[in-house]
Amino acid sequence: MANVKKESGSKGGNMFSGIVIVACILIGIVVWKFVMGSGSNFENGDNTGHPLPGNYLAMVYKGGTIVPVLMGLLLMVVVFSIERFSVISKAAGKGNLDAFMNNVQGSIKQGNIEDAISACDKQQGSVANAVKAALVKYQEVKKEGFNSEEASETIHKEIEEATALEMPMLEQNLTILSTLVALGTLAGLLGTVTGMIKAFGALASAGTPDQAALANGISEALINTATGISTSALAIITYNFFTSKIDTLTYSIDEAGSTIVNTYRKFRGSLKS
């Protein structure tokens, strides 16, 4: 059942990712062609001519056909960041995660397992689900009378299984964000190189050096670099942010598991004494 759930979730996630990627590229093309390339942004209403002074939309349009791709990549970073933030926020649960963990660990140390399970039901989310699974297993091993080592192994195994079921959804699409880090820069450099080739090619065909035309061509080419670097910078920030959030959630589960195991060991120790 768990494998079926993972496979269906993976297929749904892959379909969503594919739709987002295609949609972002199409939106980038539409904005580049019809918004930035609008004749109202250029002298004499012709987008093949010079941009109006201070019109940045027209300047970006002149960056060439790599611009809509860069815009699509930037839009992907924004969309996937919003999607990941929503998923990770739900995984943390309804209330404050730190307050929840303190409450649960306090209940566990006092032996109030039912109160801890009730807190998990109220909190909900991936962390609460994993902790609840460990608490239920704690009650089972307590009834069975396992020794400390058997109980520790059983509880840890339950936590690992619960985590394996809950956490992969949090890491979904992070691979795309990490790929966009490099892809943004490379696409920007590609646009810059092609723009420089066109600029110097135009000067060579003109026969006489034209410093204004050369400067204009270089500035248009560098637009791609700026856009690519911006995309990569945003992707780096969001990727590291979400990775840190996931590490925090995983640590919270591990910490709760250790508290449960230690509580059981004290319980077994009290029986021996």
Tab-separated table of C-alpha atoms in Angstrom:
chain	number	residue	atom	x	y	z
A	1	MET	CA	0.000	0.000	0.000
A	2	ALA	CA	2.836	2.401	0.880
A	3	ASN	CA	4.592	1.662	-2.430
A	4	VAL	CA	1.367	2.291	-4.351
A	5	LYS	CA	0.971	5.613	-2.557
A	6	LYS	CA	4.568	6.585	-3.368
A	7	GLU	CA	4.221	5.639	-7.035
A	8	SER	CA	0.936	7.505	-7.495
A	9	GLY	CA	2.366	10.551	-5.729
A	10	SER	CA	5.489	10.420	-7.881
A	11	LYS	CA	3.476	10.201	-11.103
A	12	GLY	CA	1.274	13.093	-10.025
A	13	GLY	CA	4.322	15.158	-9.077
A	14	ASN	CA	6.077	14.448	-12.367
A	15	MET	CA	2.977	15.434	-14.315
A	16	PHE	CA	2.685	18.674	-12.345
A	17	SER	CA	6.375	19.452	-12.904
A	18	GLY	CA	6.090	18.817	-16.642
A	19	ILE	CA	3.026	21.046	-16.968
A	20	VAL	CA	4.721	23.847	-14.999
A	21	ILE	CA	7.896	23.700	-17.118
A	22	VAL	CA	5.992	23.843	-20.411
A	23	ALA	CA	3.619	26.549	-19.157
A	24	CYS	CA	6.484	28.750	-17.894
A	25	ILE	CA	8.335	28.549	-21.214
A	26	LEU	CA	5.131	29.379	-23.144
A	27	ILE	CA	4.393	32.322	-20.860
A	28	GLY	CA	7.967	33.542	-21.340
A	29	ILE	CA	7.555	33.402	-25.128
A	30	VAL	CA	4.204	35.234	-25.035
A	31	VAL	CA	5.501	38.004	-22.747
A	32	TRP	CA	8.697	38.425	-24.780
A	33	LYS	CA	6.936	38.543	-28.141
A	34	PHE	CA	3.763	40.467	-27.414
A	35	VAL	CA	4.545	42.570	-24.318
A	36	MET	CA	8.241	43.366	-24.597
A	37	GLY	CA	8.152	43.259	-28.383
A	38	SER	CA	5.198	45.605	-28.648
A	39	GLY	CA	5.775	48.394	-31.177
A	40	SER	CA	4.870	50.990	-28.524
A	41	ASN	CA	8.199	50.271	-26.815
A	42	PHE	CA	10.281	51.183	-29.870
A	43	GLU	CA	11.041	54.183	-32.029
A	44	ASN	CA	8.656	54.543	-34.980
A	45	GLY	CA	6.560	51.669	-33.558
A	46	ASP	CA	8.875	49.067	-35.090
A	47	ASN	CA	10.397	46.408	-32.800
A	48	THR	CA	13.247	45.907	-35.258
A	49	GLY	CA	14.403	49.456	-34.556
A	50	HIS	CA	15.921	51.097	-31.477
A	51	PRO	CA	14.153	50.998	-28.099
A	52	LEU	CA	12.622	54.189	-26.774
A	53	PRO	CA	14.969	55.968	-24.324
A	54	GLY	CA	14.669	54.395	-20.871
A	55	ASN	CA	12.292	51.654	-22.029
A	56	TYR	CA	13.642	48.546	-20.277
A	57	LEU	CA	11.054	46.181	-21.755
A	58	ALA	CA	12.346	46.964	-25.218
A	59	MET	CA	15.959	46.652	-24.067
A	60	VAL	CA	15.294	43.174	-22.661
A	61	TYR	CA	13.451	42.218	-25.849
A	62	LYS	CA	16.579	43.075	-27.823
A	63	GLY	CA	18.446	40.430	-25.850
A	64	GLY	CA	17.340	37.946	-28.490
A	65	THR	CA	15.503	34.640	-28.644
A	66	ILE	CA	17.233	33.327	-25.508
A	67	VAL	CA	15.291	35.896	-23.441
A	68	PRO	CA	11.965	33.970	-23.364
A	69	VAL	CA	13.857	30.872	-22.239
A	70	LEU	CA	15.481	32.840	-19.418
A	71	MET	CA	12.139	34.318	-18.450
A	72	GLY	CA	10.671	30.825	-18.388
A	73	LEU	CA	13.485	29.609	-16.115
A	74	LEU	CA	12.989	32.550	-13.752
A	75	LEU	CA	9.254	31.885	-13.646
A	76	MET	CA	9.940	28.204	-12.884
A	77	VAL	CA	12.023	29.183	-9.864
A	78	VAL	CA	9.173	31.339	-8.566
A	79	VAL	CA	6.449	28.734	-9.165
A	80	PHE	CA	8.372	25.783	-7.721
A	81	SER	CA	9.436	27.888	-4.725
A	82	ILE	CA	5.823	28.751	-3.936
A	83	GLU	CA	4.800	25.103	-4.381
A	84	ARG	CA	7.592	23.824	-2.102
A	85	PHE	CA	6.846	26.451	0.546
A	86	SER	CA	3.211	25.357	0.614
A	87	VAL	CA	4.070	21.646	0.911
A	88	ILE	CA	6.749	22.120	3.587
A	89	SER	CA	4.487	24.426	5.611
A	90	LYS	CA	1.786	21.732	5.617
A	91	ALA	CA	4.364	19.117	6.637
A	92	ALA	CA	5.252	21.154	9.727
A	93	GLY	CA	1.598	21.036	10.789
A	94	LYS	CA	-1.026	23.516	11.901
A	95	GLY	CA	0.682	24.966	14.949
A	96	ASN	CA	4.190	26.098	15.791
A	97	LEU	CA	6.559	23.154	15.281
A	98	ASP	CA	8.900	24.012	18.175
A	99	ALA	CA	5.990	24.394	20.604
A	100	PHE	CA	4.524	21.107	19.389
A	101	MET	CA	7.817	19.256	19.850
A	102	ASN	CA	8.304	20.670	23.347
A	103	ASN	CA	4.758	19.654	24.280
A	104	VAL	CA	5.135	16.140	22.871
A	105	GLN	CA	8.532	15.530	24.446
A	106	GLY	CA	7.260	16.786	27.794
A	107	SER	CA	4.293	14.405	27.631
A	108	ILE	CA	6.536	11.484	26.639
A	109	LYS	CA	8.988	12.089	29.486
A	110	GLN	CA	6.086	12.152	31.948
A	111	GLY	CA	4.711	8.924	30.504
A	112	ASN	CA	1.567	10.587	29.118
A	113	ILE	CA	1.654	8.811	25.746
A	114	GLU	CA	-2.047	9.351	25.084
A	115	ASP	CA	-1.610	13.104	25.533
A	116	ALA	CA	1.320	13.024	23.095
A	117	ILE	CA	-0.757	11.116	20.519
A	118	SER	CA	-3.603	13.599	20.977
A	119	ALA	CA	-1.165	16.471	20.347
A	120	CYS	CA	-0.044	14.743	17.132
A	121	ASP	CA	-3.656	14.437	15.970
A	122	LYS	CA	-4.162	18.168	16.537
A	123	GLN	CA	-0.891	19.200	14.900
A	124	GLN	CA	-1.188	16.954	11.816
A	125	GLY	CA	1.439	17.136	9.059
A	126	SER	CA	4.358	14.842	8.181
A	127	VAL	CA	6.271	15.379	11.437
A	128	ALA	CA	3.243	14.676	13.617
A	129	ASN	CA	2.364	11.583	11.577
A	130	ALA	CA	5.854	10.127	11.960
A	131	VAL	CA	5.959	10.867	15.699
A	132	LYS	CA	2.498	9.385	16.170
A	133	ALA	CA	3.567	6.177	14.402
A	134	ALA	CA	6.495	5.889	16.830
A	135	LEU	CA	4.224	6.513	19.827
A	136	VAL	CA	1.758	3.841	18.729
A	137	LYS	CA	4.640	1.415	18.283
A	138	TYR	CA	5.873	2.396	21.783
A	139	GLN	CA	2.541	1.331	23.250
A	140	GLU	CA	2.717	-1.959	21.369
A	141	VAL	CA	6.231	-2.878	22.536
A	142	LYS	CA	5.294	-1.845	26.067
A	143	LYS	CA	2.407	-4.319	26.051
A	144	GLU	CA	4.611	-7.033	24.565
A	145	GLY	CA	7.242	-6.452	27.238
A	146	PHE	CA	10.218	-6.172	24.859
A	147	ASN	CA	13.636	-5.616	26.367
A	148	SER	CA	15.292	-2.248	25.816
A	149	GLU	CA	17.354	-3.254	22.794
A	150	GLU	CA	14.453	-4.933	20.981
A	151	ALA	CA	12.175	-2.012	21.732
A	152	SER	CA	14.784	0.490	20.560
A	153	GLU	CA	15.272	-1.336	17.288
A	154	THR	CA	11.516	-1.719	16.722
A	155	ILE	CA	10.727	1.933	17.443
A	156	HIS	CA	13.597	3.212	15.302
A	157	LYS	CA	12.480	0.982	12.442
A	158	GLU	CA	8.945	2.345	12.719
A	159	ILE	CA	10.270	5.919	12.622
A	160	GLU	CA	12.391	5.168	9.565
A	161	GLU	CA	9.418	3.646	7.746
A	162	ALA	CA	7.153	6.563	8.653
A	163	THR	CA	9.815	9.053	7.587
A	164	ALA	CA	10.418	7.197	4.328
A	165	LEU	CA	6.702	7.500	3.621
A	166	GLU	CA	6.312	11.151	4.584
A	167	MET	CA	9.564	12.888	3.640
A	168	PRO	CA	10.132	12.091	-0.056
A	169	MET	CA	7.239	14.379	-0.976
A	170	LEU	CA	9.123	17.258	0.659
A	171	GLU	CA	12.184	16.745	-1.538
A	172	GLN	CA	10.186	16.542	-4.753
A	173	ASN	CA	11.045	19.320	-7.267
A	174	LEU	CA	14.122	20.361	-5.274
A	175	THR	CA	16.156	18.646	-7.992
A	176	ILE	CA	14.590	21.020	-10.493
A	177	LEU	CA	15.528	24.030	-8.364
A	178	SER	CA	19.119	22.807	-8.027
A	179	THR	CA	19.266	22.285	-11.807
A	180	LEU	CA	17.977	25.801	-12.428
A	181	VAL	CA	20.923	27.158	-10.429
A	182	ALA	CA	23.347	26.062	-13.150
A	183	LEU	CA	20.930	26.287	-16.049
A	184	GLY	CA	20.136	29.953	-15.434
A	185	THR	CA	23.785	30.986	-15.562
A	186	LEU	CA	24.570	28.830	-18.584
A	187	ALA	CA	21.553	30.078	-20.528
A	188	GLY	CA	22.486	33.668	-19.702
A	189	LEU	CA	26.053	33.151	-20.906
A	190	LEU	CA	24.789	31.488	-24.074
A	191	GLY	CA	22.600	34.494	-24.789
A	192	THR	CA	25.523	36.818	-24.133
A	193	VAL	CA	27.844	34.924	-26.459
A	194	THR	CA	25.297	34.778	-29.274
A	195	GLY	CA	24.543	38.471	-28.783
A	196	MET	CA	28.234	39.380	-28.978
A	197	ILE	CA	28.627	37.291	-32.127
A	198	LYS	CA	25.756	39.181	-33.728
A	199	ALA	CA	27.121	42.562	-32.609
A	200	PHE	CA	30.614	41.989	-33.985
A	201	GLY	CA	29.190	40.309	-37.073
A	202	ALA	CA	27.116	43.406	-37.807
A	203	LEU	CA	30.207	45.621	-37.393
A	204	ALA	CA	32.238	43.395	-39.723
A	205	SER	CA	29.593	43.504	-42.423
A	206	ALA	CA	29.239	47.299	-42.092
A	207	GLY	CA	32.899	47.737	-43.059
A	208	THR	CA	33.525	50.743	-40.801
A	209	PRO	CA	33.687	50.683	-36.993
A	210	ASP	CA	30.565	52.066	-35.339
A	211	GLN	CA	31.192	52.555	-31.631
A	212	ALA	CA	27.545	53.364	-30.876
A	213	ALA	CA	26.320	50.211	-32.599
A	214	LEU	CA	28.961	48.124	-30.846
A	215	ALA	CA	28.077	49.548	-27.422
A	216	ASN	CA	24.384	48.979	-28.078
A	217	GLY	CA	24.994	45.392	-29.155
A	218	ILE	CA	27.125	44.634	-26.095
A	219	SER	CA	24.560	46.129	-23.720
A	220	GLU	CA	21.829	44.012	-25.290
A	221	ALA	CA	23.965	40.892	-24.985
A	222	LEU	CA	24.729	41.559	-21.317
A	223	ILE	CA	21.001	41.655	-20.548
A	224	ASN	CA	21.046	37.880	-20.886
A	225	THR	CA	23.871	37.593	-18.354
A	226	ALA	CA	22.012	39.734	-15.832
A	227	THR	CA	18.809	37.737	-16.246
A	228	GLY	CA	20.636	34.405	-15.989
A	229	ILE	CA	22.545	35.429	-12.854
A	230	SER	CA	19.330	36.704	-11.241
A	231	THR	CA	17.642	33.376	-11.949
A	232	SER	CA	20.554	31.399	-10.491
A	233	ALA	CA	20.792	33.605	-7.405
A	234	LEU	CA	17.096	33.207	-6.622
A	235	ALA	CA	17.297	29.437	-7.208
A	236	ILE	CA	20.287	29.119	-4.838
A	237	ILE	CA	18.511	31.038	-2.077
A	238	THR	CA	15.275	29.067	-2.339
A	239	TYR	CA	17.025	25.679	-2.660
A	240	ASN	CA	19.147	26.246	0.458
A	241	PHE	CA	16.145	27.611	2.351
A	242	PHE	CA	13.984	24.570	1.637
A	243	THR	CA	16.829	22.121	2.256
A	244	SER	CA	17.347	23.701	5.667
A	245	LYS	CA	13.623	23.446	6.421
A	246	ILE	CA	13.557	19.750	5.500
A	247	ASP	CA	16.626	19.076	7.678
A	248	THR	CA	14.839	20.760	10.583
A	249	LEU	CA	11.762	18.570	10.127
A	250	THR	CA	13.863	15.410	9.918
A	251	TYR	CA	15.828	16.398	13.027
A	252	SER	CA	12.575	16.966	14.930
A	253	ILE	CA	11.407	13.447	14.094
A	254	ASP	CA	14.752	11.922	15.112
A	255	GLU	CA	14.760	13.901	18.347
A	256	ALA	CA	11.257	12.699	19.235
A	257	GLY	CA	12.279	9.119	18.416
A	258	SER	CA	15.260	9.325	20.757
A	259	THR	CA	13.046	10.675	23.533
A	260	ILE	CA	10.579	7.792	23.065
A	261	VAL	CA	13.352	5.190	23.173
A	262	ASN	CA	14.931	6.728	26.282
A	263	THR	CA	11.532	6.837	27.981
A	264	TYR	CA	11.044	3.128	27.313
A	265	ARG	CA	14.497	2.313	28.681
A	266	LYS	CA	13.650	4.179	31.912
A	267	PHE	CA	10.381	2.261	32.058
A	268	ARG	CA	12.205	-1.060	31.732
A	269	GLY	CA	14.758	0.068	34.293
A	270	SER	CA	12.040	0.885	36.799
A	271	LEU	CA	10.610	-2.637	36.408
A	272	LYS	CA	13.988	-4.214	37.199
A	273	SER	CA	14.485	-2.103	40.285
